Amino acid sequence: MTRPFRLLAASGTPYLFLLPGLVILGALLSVPLYKVVEYSLYDNVIVERNPTFVGLQNYREILGDPGYWTAGWNTLLFTVGSVAGHMIVGIGLALLVNADIHPRARTFFRSMLVLPWIFTAVVVALNWQLLLNPFGLVNYLLEGAGLISEPLDWLGNPDLAMWSLLLISTWRGYPFIMVSFLSGLQTVPRELYEAADIDGAGFWHKFWHVTLPQLKPVIFGVALLDLIWTFQLFPLVWLTTGGGPGRATEVLSTLTFRLAFVDFEFAQAATVAVSILIISAAFTVLYLRNEARRL
């Protein structure tokens, strides 16, 4: 065997070991994706023994359905509100736990503040349902403080349900942002803060003119990643409100589940799922381009 072939064999051996896993992973990803796209082109698959090919008719029906646009608007509101809440709370807490305090105290607070990210969606949903029900702790504290005169049904009132869901989502998702920004803060040169101190800059001046510019790539990348995750979020919404009351918190992911497993309109559900895929893919392309620029 000549030297080039030996080099090729040596360099290709690791990829041969990875090949079975890559093939299995590729099949697990590509086959369901293909079937969902295929189902969206037929008239109610699975339920019908011989479904009829209808092309883009399902897409025209979905785009003409007011319920789809209501879920789309709720998805936009939920996604933007959640990401904004994650960013504000996450950055604020990252600055606090990055402060010069006793190392043991800093470790304690970092460990406690990351706990919401560890809990599963089921645990988070059940606990917040107990807290926000009319006889829960939140109403008890607000009544005791004189802020409300009677208990509120936070998750059962159409005017309050989305805001309550945003609160829950913010509490659940801020640790990821906090940890990401905390790691970014560790890379900001101390000399920049020392120079700002010499110039007499206060906390906010240092934050706006030193911290944020240094963390701009991290902010954009983390925000896009959080946007992709939140846009597709299903378990927390479904387990907390089920998309209700009415359609007050119905998002595209819960609409897909409801069409498929409540109404048994599998073709319509597949069509909504494809629309989620297209929008998520657009965000993913933006994220990958941002990461490529950082390298």
Coordinates of C-alpha atoms in Angstrom, one line a residue:
M1 CA 0.0 0.0 0.0
T2 CA 1.4 3.4 -1.0
R3 CA 2.0 6.2 1.4
P4 CA -1.1 8.3 0.3
F5 CA -3.4 5.3 0.8
R6 CA -2.0 4.6 4.2
L7 CA -2.5 8.3 5.2
L8 CA -6.1 8.1 3.8
A9 CA -6.8 4.9 5.8
A10 CA -5.3 6.3 9.0
S11 CA -7.3 9.6 8.7
G12 CA -10.5 7.9 7.7
T13 CA -10.5 5.2 10.4
P14 CA -12.2 7.5 13.1
Y15 CA -15.0 8.3 10.7
L16 CA -15.6 4.7 10.0
F17 CA -16.3 4.2 13.7
L18 CA -18.7 7.2 13.7
L19 CA -20.5 6.0 10.5
P20 CA -23.0 3.6 12.1
G21 CA -24.1 6.2 14.6
L22 CA -24.3 8.9 12.0
V23 CA -26.4 6.6 9.7
I24 CA -28.8 5.8 12.6
L25 CA -29.1 9.4 13.7
G26 CA -29.6 10.5 10.1
A27 CA -32.4 8.0 9.6
L28 CA -34.1 9.0 12.8
L29 CA -34.1 12.6 11.8
S30 CA -34.7 12.4 8.0
V31 CA -37.5 9.7 7.9
P32 CA -39.9 11.5 10.3
L33 CA -39.2 14.8 8.6
Y34 CA -40.0 13.3 5.2
K35 CA -43.2 11.7 6.5
V36 CA -44.5 14.9 8.1
V37 CA -43.9 16.8 4.8
E38 CA -45.6 14.0 2.9
Y39 CA -48.6 13.9 5.3
S40 CA -49.1 17.6 4.7
L41 CA -49.7 17.0 1.0
Y42 CA -52.5 14.4 1.5
D43 CA -56.1 14.6 2.7
N44 CA -56.2 13.4 6.4
V45 CA -53.7 10.6 6.4
I46 CA -53.7 7.8 9.0
V47 CA -57.5 8.2 9.6
E48 CA -58.3 7.5 5.9
R49 CA -57.2 4.1 4.5
N50 CA -56.5 5.6 1.1
P51 CA -55.7 9.3 1.5
T52 CA -56.0 11.5 -1.5
F53 CA -53.1 13.7 -2.7
V54 CA -54.2 17.3 -2.5
G55 CA -50.9 19.1 -3.0
L56 CA -50.9 22.5 -1.3
Q57 CA -54.6 22.6 -0.4
N58 CA -53.9 22.0 3.3
Y59 CA -51.5 25.0 3.3
R60 CA -54.2 27.2 1.8
E61 CA -56.8 26.0 4.3
I62 CA -54.4 26.6 7.2
L63 CA -53.5 30.1 6.0
G64 CA -57.2 30.9 5.7
D65 CA -58.0 29.6 9.2
P66 CA -58.3 32.4 11.8
G67 CA -57.3 29.9 14.5
Y68 CA -53.9 29.5 12.9
W69 CA -53.3 33.2 12.9
T70 CA -54.4 33.5 16.5
A71 CA -52.0 30.8 17.5
G72 CA -49.3 32.5 15.3
W73 CA -49.8 35.8 17.1
N74 CA -49.8 34.1 20.5
T75 CA -46.6 32.3 19.5
L76 CA -45.0 35.6 18.5
L77 CA -46.1 37.3 21.7
F78 CA -45.0 34.4 23.9
T79 CA -41.6 34.0 22.1
V80 CA -40.6 37.7 22.1
G81 CA -41.9 38.2 25.7
S82 CA -40.1 35.1 27.0
V83 CA -36.8 35.9 25.3
A84 CA -37.0 39.5 26.5
G85 CA -37.7 38.3 30.1
H86 CA -34.9 35.7 29.9
M87 CA -32.4 38.4 28.7
I88 CA -33.3 41.0 31.2
V89 CA -33.4 38.7 34.3
G90 CA -30.5 36.6 33.1
I91 CA -28.2 39.6 32.4
G92 CA -29.2 41.2 35.7
L93 CA -28.5 38.1 37.8
A94 CA -25.3 37.4 35.9
L95 CA -24.0 40.8 36.9
L96 CA -25.0 40.2 40.5
V97 CA -23.4 36.8 40.8
N98 CA -20.3 38.1 39.1
A99 CA -19.8 40.7 41.8
D100 CA -16.8 40.6 44.1
I101 CA -18.2 38.8 47.2
H102 CA -17.1 36.0 49.3
P103 CA -16.4 32.9 47.1
R104 CA -18.6 30.6 49.1
A105 CA -21.5 33.0 49.0
R106 CA -21.0 33.5 45.2
T107 CA -21.0 29.7 44.7
F108 CA -24.1 29.3 46.8
F109 CA -26.1 32.0 44.9
R110 CA -24.9 30.6 41.5
S111 CA -26.1 27.1 42.5
M112 CA -29.5 28.3 43.8
L113 CA -30.2 30.6 40.8
V114 CA -29.6 27.8 38.3
L115 CA -32.2 25.5 39.9
P116 CA -35.1 26.4 37.6
W117 CA -33.2 25.1 34.6
I118 CA -32.8 21.7 36.3
F119 CA -36.5 21.1 37.0
T120 CA -38.5 19.3 34.3
A121 CA -41.5 21.0 32.6
V122 CA -43.9 18.8 34.5
V123 CA -42.5 19.9 37.9
V124 CA -42.5 23.5 36.9
A125 CA -46.0 23.5 35.5
L126 CA -47.5 21.7 38.5
N127 CA -45.8 23.9 41.1
W128 CA -46.9 27.1 39.3
Q129 CA -50.4 25.9 39.0
L130 CA -50.5 25.5 42.7
L131 CA -49.0 28.9 43.2
L132 CA -51.3 30.7 40.8
N133 CA -54.6 29.1 41.5
P134 CA -57.3 31.2 43.2
F135 CA -56.4 29.7 46.6
G136 CA -52.7 29.6 46.0
L137 CA -49.8 31.4 47.7
V138 CA -49.6 34.2 45.2
N139 CA -53.2 35.4 45.8
Y140 CA -52.7 35.0 49.5
L141 CA -49.6 37.2 49.5
L142 CA -51.2 39.8 47.2
E143 CA -54.4 40.0 49.3
G144 CA -52.3 40.2 52.5
A145 CA -50.4 43.2 51.0
G146 CA -53.6 44.9 49.9
L147 CA -52.8 44.8 46.2
I148 CA -55.9 42.8 45.2
S149 CA -59.3 42.7 46.9
E150 CA -60.3 39.2 45.7
P151 CA -58.5 36.1 44.5
L152 CA -57.6 36.1 40.8
D153 CA -57.6 33.0 38.5
W154 CA -54.2 33.8 36.9
L155 CA -54.2 30.8 34.5
G156 CA -58.0 30.6 33.9
N157 CA -58.6 34.3 33.1
P158 CA -58.1 35.0 29.3
D159 CA -56.8 38.5 30.1
L160 CA -54.2 37.2 32.6
A161 CA -53.3 33.7 31.3
M162 CA -50.7 34.9 28.7
W163 CA -49.0 37.2 31.2
S164 CA -48.9 34.4 33.8
L165 CA -47.4 32.1 31.2
L166 CA -44.7 34.6 30.4
L167 CA -43.9 34.9 34.1
I168 CA -43.5 31.1 34.3
S169 CA -41.5 30.9 31.1
T170 CA -39.2 33.7 32.3
W171 CA -38.6 32.0 35.6
R172 CA -37.9 28.6 33.9
G173 CA -35.6 30.0 31.1
Y174 CA -33.4 32.7 32.7
P175 CA -30.7 30.4 34.1
F176 CA -29.5 29.5 30.6
I177 CA -29.0 33.2 29.8
M178 CA -27.5 33.9 33.2
V179 CA -24.9 31.1 32.8
S180 CA -24.1 32.1 29.2
F181 CA -23.5 35.8 30.2
L182 CA -21.7 34.8 33.3
S183 CA -19.1 32.9 31.2
G184 CA -18.9 35.9 28.9
L185 CA -18.3 38.3 31.7
Q186 CA -15.3 36.2 32.8
T187 CA -13.7 37.1 29.4
V188 CA -14.0 40.8 29.6
P189 CA -10.6 42.3 30.4
R190 CA -10.3 43.8 33.9
E191 CA -8.2 46.6 32.4
L192 CA -11.2 48.1 30.7
Y193 CA -13.1 48.4 34.0
E194 CA -10.0 49.8 35.7
A195 CA -9.7 52.4 32.9
A196 CA -13.4 53.3 33.3
D197 CA -12.9 53.7 37.1
I198 CA -10.0 56.1 36.5
D199 CA -12.3 58.1 34.2
G200 CA -14.9 58.3 36.9
A201 CA -17.5 56.1 35.2
G202 CA -20.3 54.8 37.3
F203 CA -22.0 51.4 37.1
W204 CA -24.4 52.2 34.3
H205 CA -21.7 53.9 32.2
K206 CA -19.4 50.8 32.5
F207 CA -22.4 48.5 31.7
W208 CA -23.4 50.4 28.5
H209 CA -19.9 51.3 27.3
V210 CA -17.8 48.4 28.4
T211 CA -19.8 45.3 29.3
L212 CA -22.4 45.4 26.5
P213 CA -20.0 46.1 23.6
Q214 CA -17.7 43.3 24.8
L215 CA -20.6 40.8 25.1
K216 CA -22.4 41.8 21.8
P217 CA -21.6 38.6 20.0
V218 CA -22.7 36.5 23.0
I219 CA -25.9 38.5 23.3
F220 CA -26.9 38.0 19.6
G221 CA -26.0 34.3 19.6
V222 CA -27.7 33.4 22.9
A223 CA -30.8 35.5 22.0
L224 CA -31.2 33.6 18.6
L225 CA -30.7 30.2 20.3
D226 CA -33.2 31.1 23.0
L227 CA -35.6 32.3 20.2
I228 CA -35.4 29.0 18.4
W229 CA -36.1 27.0 21.6
T230 CA -38.9 29.2 22.8
F231 CA -40.6 29.3 19.4
Q232 CA -41.0 25.5 19.4
L233 CA -41.8 25.2 23.2
F234 CA -44.6 22.8 23.9
P235 CA -44.5 21.0 27.2
L236 CA -44.5 24.0 29.5
V237 CA -47.5 25.6 27.6
W238 CA -49.5 22.5 27.3
L239 CA -49.0 21.3 30.9
T240 CA -49.7 24.8 32.4
T241 CA -52.7 26.1 30.4
G242 CA -53.3 23.5 27.6
G243 CA -53.5 26.5 25.2
G244 CA -56.5 27.9 27.1
P245 CA -58.6 29.4 28.4
G246 CA -60.3 29.3 25.0
R247 CA -57.4 30.1 22.7
A248 CA -55.8 32.8 24.9
T249 CA -52.5 30.9 25.1
E250 CA -52.8 28.6 22.1
V251 CA -49.4 28.6 20.3
L252 CA -48.4 26.8 17.1
S253 CA -47.0 23.8 19.0
T254 CA -50.1 23.2 21.0
L255 CA -52.3 23.8 17.9
T256 CA -50.3 21.0 16.2
F257 CA -50.9 18.6 19.1
R258 CA -54.6 19.5 19.4
L259 CA -55.2 19.0 15.6
A260 CA -53.4 15.6 15.7
F261 CA -54.4 14.0 19.0
V262 CA -57.7 15.8 19.9
D263 CA -59.3 16.5 16.5
F264 CA -57.5 13.7 14.6
E265 CA -56.8 16.0 11.7
F266 CA -53.3 14.6 11.1
A267 CA -52.8 16.2 7.7
Q268 CA -53.7 19.7 9.1
A269 CA -51.4 19.0 12.1
A270 CA -48.5 18.0 9.7
T271 CA -49.1 21.3 7.8
V272 CA -48.8 23.4 10.9
A273 CA -45.7 21.4 11.9
V274 CA -44.1 22.1 8.5
S275 CA -44.8 25.9 9.0
I276 CA -43.0 25.7 12.4
L277 CA -40.1 23.9 10.7
I278 CA -39.7 26.5 8.0
I279 CA -39.7 29.4 10.5
S280 CA -37.3 27.6 12.9
A281 CA -35.0 26.8 10.0
A282 CA -34.8 30.5 9.1
F283 CA -33.8 31.3 12.7
T284 CA -31.3 28.4 12.7
V285 CA -29.6 29.8 9.5
L286 CA -29.3 33.2 11.2
Y287 CA -27.8 31.5 14.3
L288 CA -25.3 29.5 12.3
R289 CA -24.2 32.5 10.3
N290 CA -23.6 34.4 13.5
E291 CA -21.6 31.6 14.9
A292 CA -19.5 31.3 11.7
R293 CA -18.7 35.0 11.9
R294 CA -17.5 34.6 15.5
L295 CA -15.0 31.9 14.5

